[in-house]
Amino acid sequence: MKITVLGATGRTGKQLVEQALAAGHEVRAFVRNPAKLGLSHPRLELIQGELDDVGALERAVAGQDAVLSALGPVRGGRKDLMELAARNVTAAMKKAGVRRLITLTGAGVAQPGDEPKAFNRLMSFLLGVFAKDVQLDSTRHAEIVRASGLDWTIVRVPVLTDGPKTGKYRVGMVGINSGSRISRADVAHFMLEQLGSKEHVGRSPMVSY
């Protein structure tokens, strides 16, 4: 497939790019700094731009089969990064006629169907106290994606590690068949698996060990 990866220079984004190329996909990476990705491949195209550069985003998604976003809040960055990305990316996709969106966010973003346990409620409380802006931004991002009318999947994750890809993880909801950790490599694996599946279209599963 022809896919666009947002947040390609992050640790999860790099896993997405590397695994997608290994699987035979054609990858277009939307990046602020191309040198930071540190990858070259015949099926890899780099598009440089910022998330508020509508024209660059439109070029990045035009003609693609799907968009995968591994964007996340950046320390010291703008407080509405995720909201901005969701708004501009969904608009660019609609203009280009690209329907499939698979986007990443934290497990602290509540969704219908969750049954949070005491640990989950504690983590949400701590996020609300120590990372309120991040929590609000991530929640707005999810709301925009859910209202977009696109074929979306919001992949929610707990604490991320740099462990290996195992392909063995649980897919549930917060408090239902869920754990507290997962590797970035396995998150990327799950996101790429959704390219050939409709099971989680319009859903917000949590992936974890």
Short mmCIF file of N, CA, C and O in Angstrom, two decimals, residues 19-73:
data_model
loop_
_atom_site.label_atom_id
_atom_site.label_comp_id
_atom_site.label_asym_id
_atom_site.label_seq_id
_atom_site.Cartn_x
_atom_site.Cartn_y
_atom_site.Cartn_z
N GLN A 19 9.17 -0.92 9.72
CA GLN A 19 8.35 -2.12 9.55
C GLN A 19 7.51 -2.05 8.28
O GLN A 19 7.28 -3.07 7.61
N ALA A 20 7.03 -0.86 7.93
CA ALA A 20 6.24 -0.71 6.71
C ALA A 20 7.08 -1.01 5.48
O ALA A 20 6.64 -1.69 4.54
N LEU A 21 8.30 -0.50 5.46
CA LEU A 21 9.20 -0.77 4.34
C LEU A 21 9.53 -2.26 4.26
O LEU A 21 9.55 -2.85 3.17
N ALA A 22 9.77 -2.88 5.41
CA ALA A 22 10.07 -4.31 5.43
C ALA A 22 8.89 -5.14 4.92
O ALA A 22 9.09 -6.22 4.35
N ALA A 23 7.67 -4.62 5.10
CA ALA A 23 6.46 -5.33 4.66
C ALA A 23 6.15 -5.05 3.19
O ALA A 23 5.18 -5.61 2.65
N GLY A 24 6.92 -4.18 2.55
CA GLY A 24 6.74 -3.92 1.13
C GLY A 24 5.89 -2.72 0.78
O GLY A 24 5.59 -2.48 -0.39
N HIS A 25 5.50 -1.93 1.78
CA HIS A 25 4.69 -0.75 1.51
C HIS A 25 5.55 0.39 0.93
O HIS A 25 6.77 0.41 1.12
N GLU A 26 4.90 1.29 0.25
CA GLU A 26 5.54 2.53 -0.18
C GLU A 26 5.24 3.59 0.87
O GLU A 26 4.07 3.83 1.19
N VAL A 27 6.28 4.19 1.42
CA VAL A 27 6.13 5.07 2.58
C VAL A 27 6.50 6.51 2.22
O VAL A 27 7.56 6.76 1.66
N ARG A 28 5.61 7.41 2.59
CA ARG A 28 5.87 8.84 2.48
C ARG A 28 5.89 9.39 3.91
O ARG A 28 4.88 9.36 4.61
N ALA A 29 7.04 9.86 4.35
CA ALA A 29 7.20 10.34 5.72
C ALA A 29 7.12 11.87 5.75
O ALA A 29 7.87 12.55 5.04
N PHE A 30 6.22 12.38 6.57
CA PHE A 30 6.07 13.83 6.74
C PHE A 30 6.90 14.23 7.95
O PHE A 30 6.61 13.80 9.08
N VAL A 31 7.95 15.03 7.72
CA VAL A 31 8.91 15.33 8.78
C VAL A 31 9.28 16.81 8.81
O VAL A 31 9.26 17.48 7.79
N ARG A 32 9.63 17.29 10.00
CA ARG A 32 10.15 18.65 10.12
C ARG A 32 11.60 18.71 9.67
O ARG A 32 12.03 19.66 9.02
N ASN A 33 12.36 17.70 10.05
CA ASN A 33 13.79 17.65 9.76
C ASN A 33 14.14 16.31 9.12
O ASN A 33 14.29 15.31 9.82
N PRO A 34 14.27 16.25 7.80
CA PRO A 34 14.53 14.98 7.12
C PRO A 34 15.78 14.26 7.62
O PRO A 34 15.81 13.03 7.69
N ALA A 35 16.81 15.01 8.00
CA ALA A 35 18.05 14.40 8.45
C ALA A 35 17.86 13.59 9.74
O ALA A 35 18.60 12.64 10.01
N LYS A 36 16.86 13.96 10.52
CA LYS A 36 16.64 13.30 11.81
C LYS A 36 16.13 11.87 11.64
O LYS A 36 16.32 11.04 12.53
N LEU A 37 15.50 11.58 10.51
CA LEU A 37 14.97 10.23 10.30
C LEU A 37 16.11 9.23 10.14
O LEU A 37 16.05 8.11 10.66
N GLY A 38 17.15 9.62 9.42
CA GLY A 38 18.32 8.75 9.28
C GLY A 38 18.07 7.49 8.49
O GLY A 38 18.75 6.47 8.72
N LEU A 39 17.12 7.51 7.58
CA LEU A 39 16.81 6.34 6.75
C LEU A 39 16.77 6.73 5.28
O LEU A 39 16.38 7.85 4.94
N SER A 40 17.16 5.81 4.43
CA SER A 40 16.97 5.98 2.99
C SER A 40 16.57 4.64 2.41
O SER A 40 17.03 3.59 2.87
N HIS A 41 15.66 4.68 1.45
CA HIS A 41 15.14 3.44 0.86
C HIS A 41 14.46 3.80 -0.46
O HIS A 41 13.87 4.89 -0.57
N PRO A 42 14.52 2.92 -1.45
CA PRO A 42 13.87 3.21 -2.74
C PRO A 42 12.37 3.47 -2.63
O PRO A 42 11.80 4.17 -3.46
N ARG A 43 11.73 2.91 -1.59
CA ARG A 43 10.28 3.09 -1.43
C ARG A 43 9.95 4.10 -0.34
O ARG A 43 8.81 4.14 0.14
N LEU A 44 10.94 4.91 0.04
CA LEU A 44 10.72 5.93 1.07
C LEU A 44 10.86 7.33 0.46
O LEU A 44 11.88 7.65 -0.15
N GLU A 45 9.82 8.13 0.63
CA GLU A 45 9.82 9.53 0.17
C GLU A 45 9.64 10.44 1.37
O GLU A 45 8.79 10.17 2.23
N LEU A 46 10.43 11.49 1.44
CA LEU A 46 10.33 12.43 2.55
C LEU A 46 9.65 13.72 2.09
O LEU A 46 10.01 14.28 1.06
N ILE A 47 8.68 14.18 2.86
CA ILE A 47 8.02 15.46 2.63
C ILE A 47 8.30 16.32 3.87
O ILE A 47 7.92 15.96 4.97
N GLN A 48 8.97 17.44 3.67
CA GLN A 48 9.32 18.30 4.79
C GLN A 48 8.23 19.34 5.01
O GLN A 48 7.71 19.95 4.06
N GLY A 49 7.87 19.56 6.27
CA GLY A 49 6.86 20.56 6.56
C GLY A 49 6.48 20.58 8.02
O GLY A 49 6.89 19.72 8.81
N GLU A 50 5.69 21.56 8.37
CA GLU A 50 5.15 21.70 9.73
C GLU A 50 3.68 21.32 9.72
O GLU A 50 3.02 21.34 8.67
N LEU A 51 3.14 21.03 10.88
CA LEU A 51 1.75 20.61 10.96
C LEU A 51 0.77 21.73 10.64
O LEU A 51 -0.40 21.47 10.34
N ASP A 52 1.23 22.99 10.72
CA ASP A 52 0.35 24.09 10.34
C ASP A 52 0.55 24.51 8.89
O ASP A 52 -0.03 25.49 8.43
N ASP A 53 1.37 23.76 8.14
CA ASP A 53 1.59 24.01 6.71
C ASP A 53 0.60 23.15 5.93
O ASP A 53 0.89 21.99 5.60
N VAL A 54 -0.56 23.72 5.66
CA VAL A 54 -1.64 22.96 5.03
C VAL A 54 -1.22 22.42 3.67
O VAL A 54 -1.51 21.28 3.31
N GLY A 55 -0.51 23.24 2.90
CA GLY A 55 -0.08 22.82 1.57
C GLY A 55 0.84 21.61 1.62
O GLY A 55 0.70 20.67 0.82
N ALA A 56 1.78 21.61 2.56
CA ALA A 56 2.70 20.48 2.70
C ALA A 56 1.97 19.22 3.13
O ALA A 56 2.24 18.12 2.63
N LEU A 57 1.00 19.36 4.04
CA LEU A 57 0.21 18.21 4.47
C LEU A 57 -0.61 17.65 3.31
O LEU A 57 -0.72 16.43 3.16
N GLU A 58 -1.17 18.51 2.51
CA GLU A 58 -1.95 18.05 1.36
C GLU A 58 -1.07 17.28 0.38
O GLU A 58 -1.49 16.26 -0.18
N ARG A 59 0.16 17.75 0.17
CA ARG A 59 1.09 17.01 -0.70
C ARG A 59 1.46 15.67 -0.09
O ARG A 59 1.64 14.67 -0.80
N ALA A 60 1.55 15.65 1.24
CA ALA A 60 1.96 14.42 1.92
C ALA A 60 0.92 13.31 1.83
O ALA A 60 1.26 12.13 1.82
N VAL A 61 -0.36 13.68 1.77
CA VAL A 61 -1.41 12.66 1.77
C VAL A 61 -2.00 12.39 0.40
O VAL A 61 -2.67 11.37 0.20
N ALA A 62 -1.76 13.25 -0.57
CA ALA A 62 -2.35 13.10 -1.90
C ALA A 62 -1.93 11.78 -2.54
O ALA A 62 -0.75 11.43 -2.56
N GLY A 63 -2.91 11.04 -3.04
CA GLY A 63 -2.63 9.81 -3.76
C GLY A 63 -2.31 8.61 -2.89
O GLY A 63 -1.97 7.54 -3.41
N GLN A 64 -2.44 8.75 -1.59
CA GLN A 64 -2.09 7.66 -0.67
C GLN A 64 -3.32 6.80 -0.36
O GLN A 64 -4.47 7.21 -0.54
N ASP A 65 -3.04 5.60 0.16
CA ASP A 65 -4.11 4.69 0.58
C ASP A 65 -4.49 4.88 2.03
O ASP A 65 -5.63 4.58 2.42
N ALA A 66 -3.55 5.36 2.85
CA ALA A 66 -3.81 5.49 4.28
C ALA A 66 -2.80 6.45 4.90
O ALA A 66 -1.71 6.66 4.37
N VAL A 67 -3.21 6.99 6.05
CA VAL A 67 -2.32 7.85 6.85
C VAL A 67 -2.21 7.23 8.23
O VAL A 67 -3.22 6.88 8.86
N LEU A 68 -0.96 7.09 8.71
CA LEU A 68 -0.70 6.58 10.06
C LEU A 68 0.03 7.66 10.83
O LEU A 68 1.05 8.17 10.38
N SER A 69 -0.50 8.02 11.98
CA SER A 69 0.10 9.09 12.78
C SER A 69 0.64 8.56 14.10
O SER A 69 -0.10 7.96 14.89
N ALA A 70 1.95 8.78 14.30
CA ALA A 70 2.58 8.45 15.57
C ALA A 70 2.98 9.73 16.30
O ALA A 70 3.89 9.73 17.12
N LEU A 71 2.30 10.81 15.98
CA LEU A 71 2.59 12.09 16.63
C LEU A 71 2.25 12.03 18.11
O LEU A 71 1.33 11.34 18.53
N GLY A 72 3.00 12.78 18.88
CA GLY A 72 2.73 12.89 20.30
C GLY A 72 3.19 14.23 20.82
O GLY A 72 3.95 14.94 20.14
N PRO A 73 2.73 14.63 21.98
CA PRO A 73 3.16 15.91 22.57
C PRO A 73 4.67 15.97 22.72
O PRO A 73 5.31 14.97 23.04
#
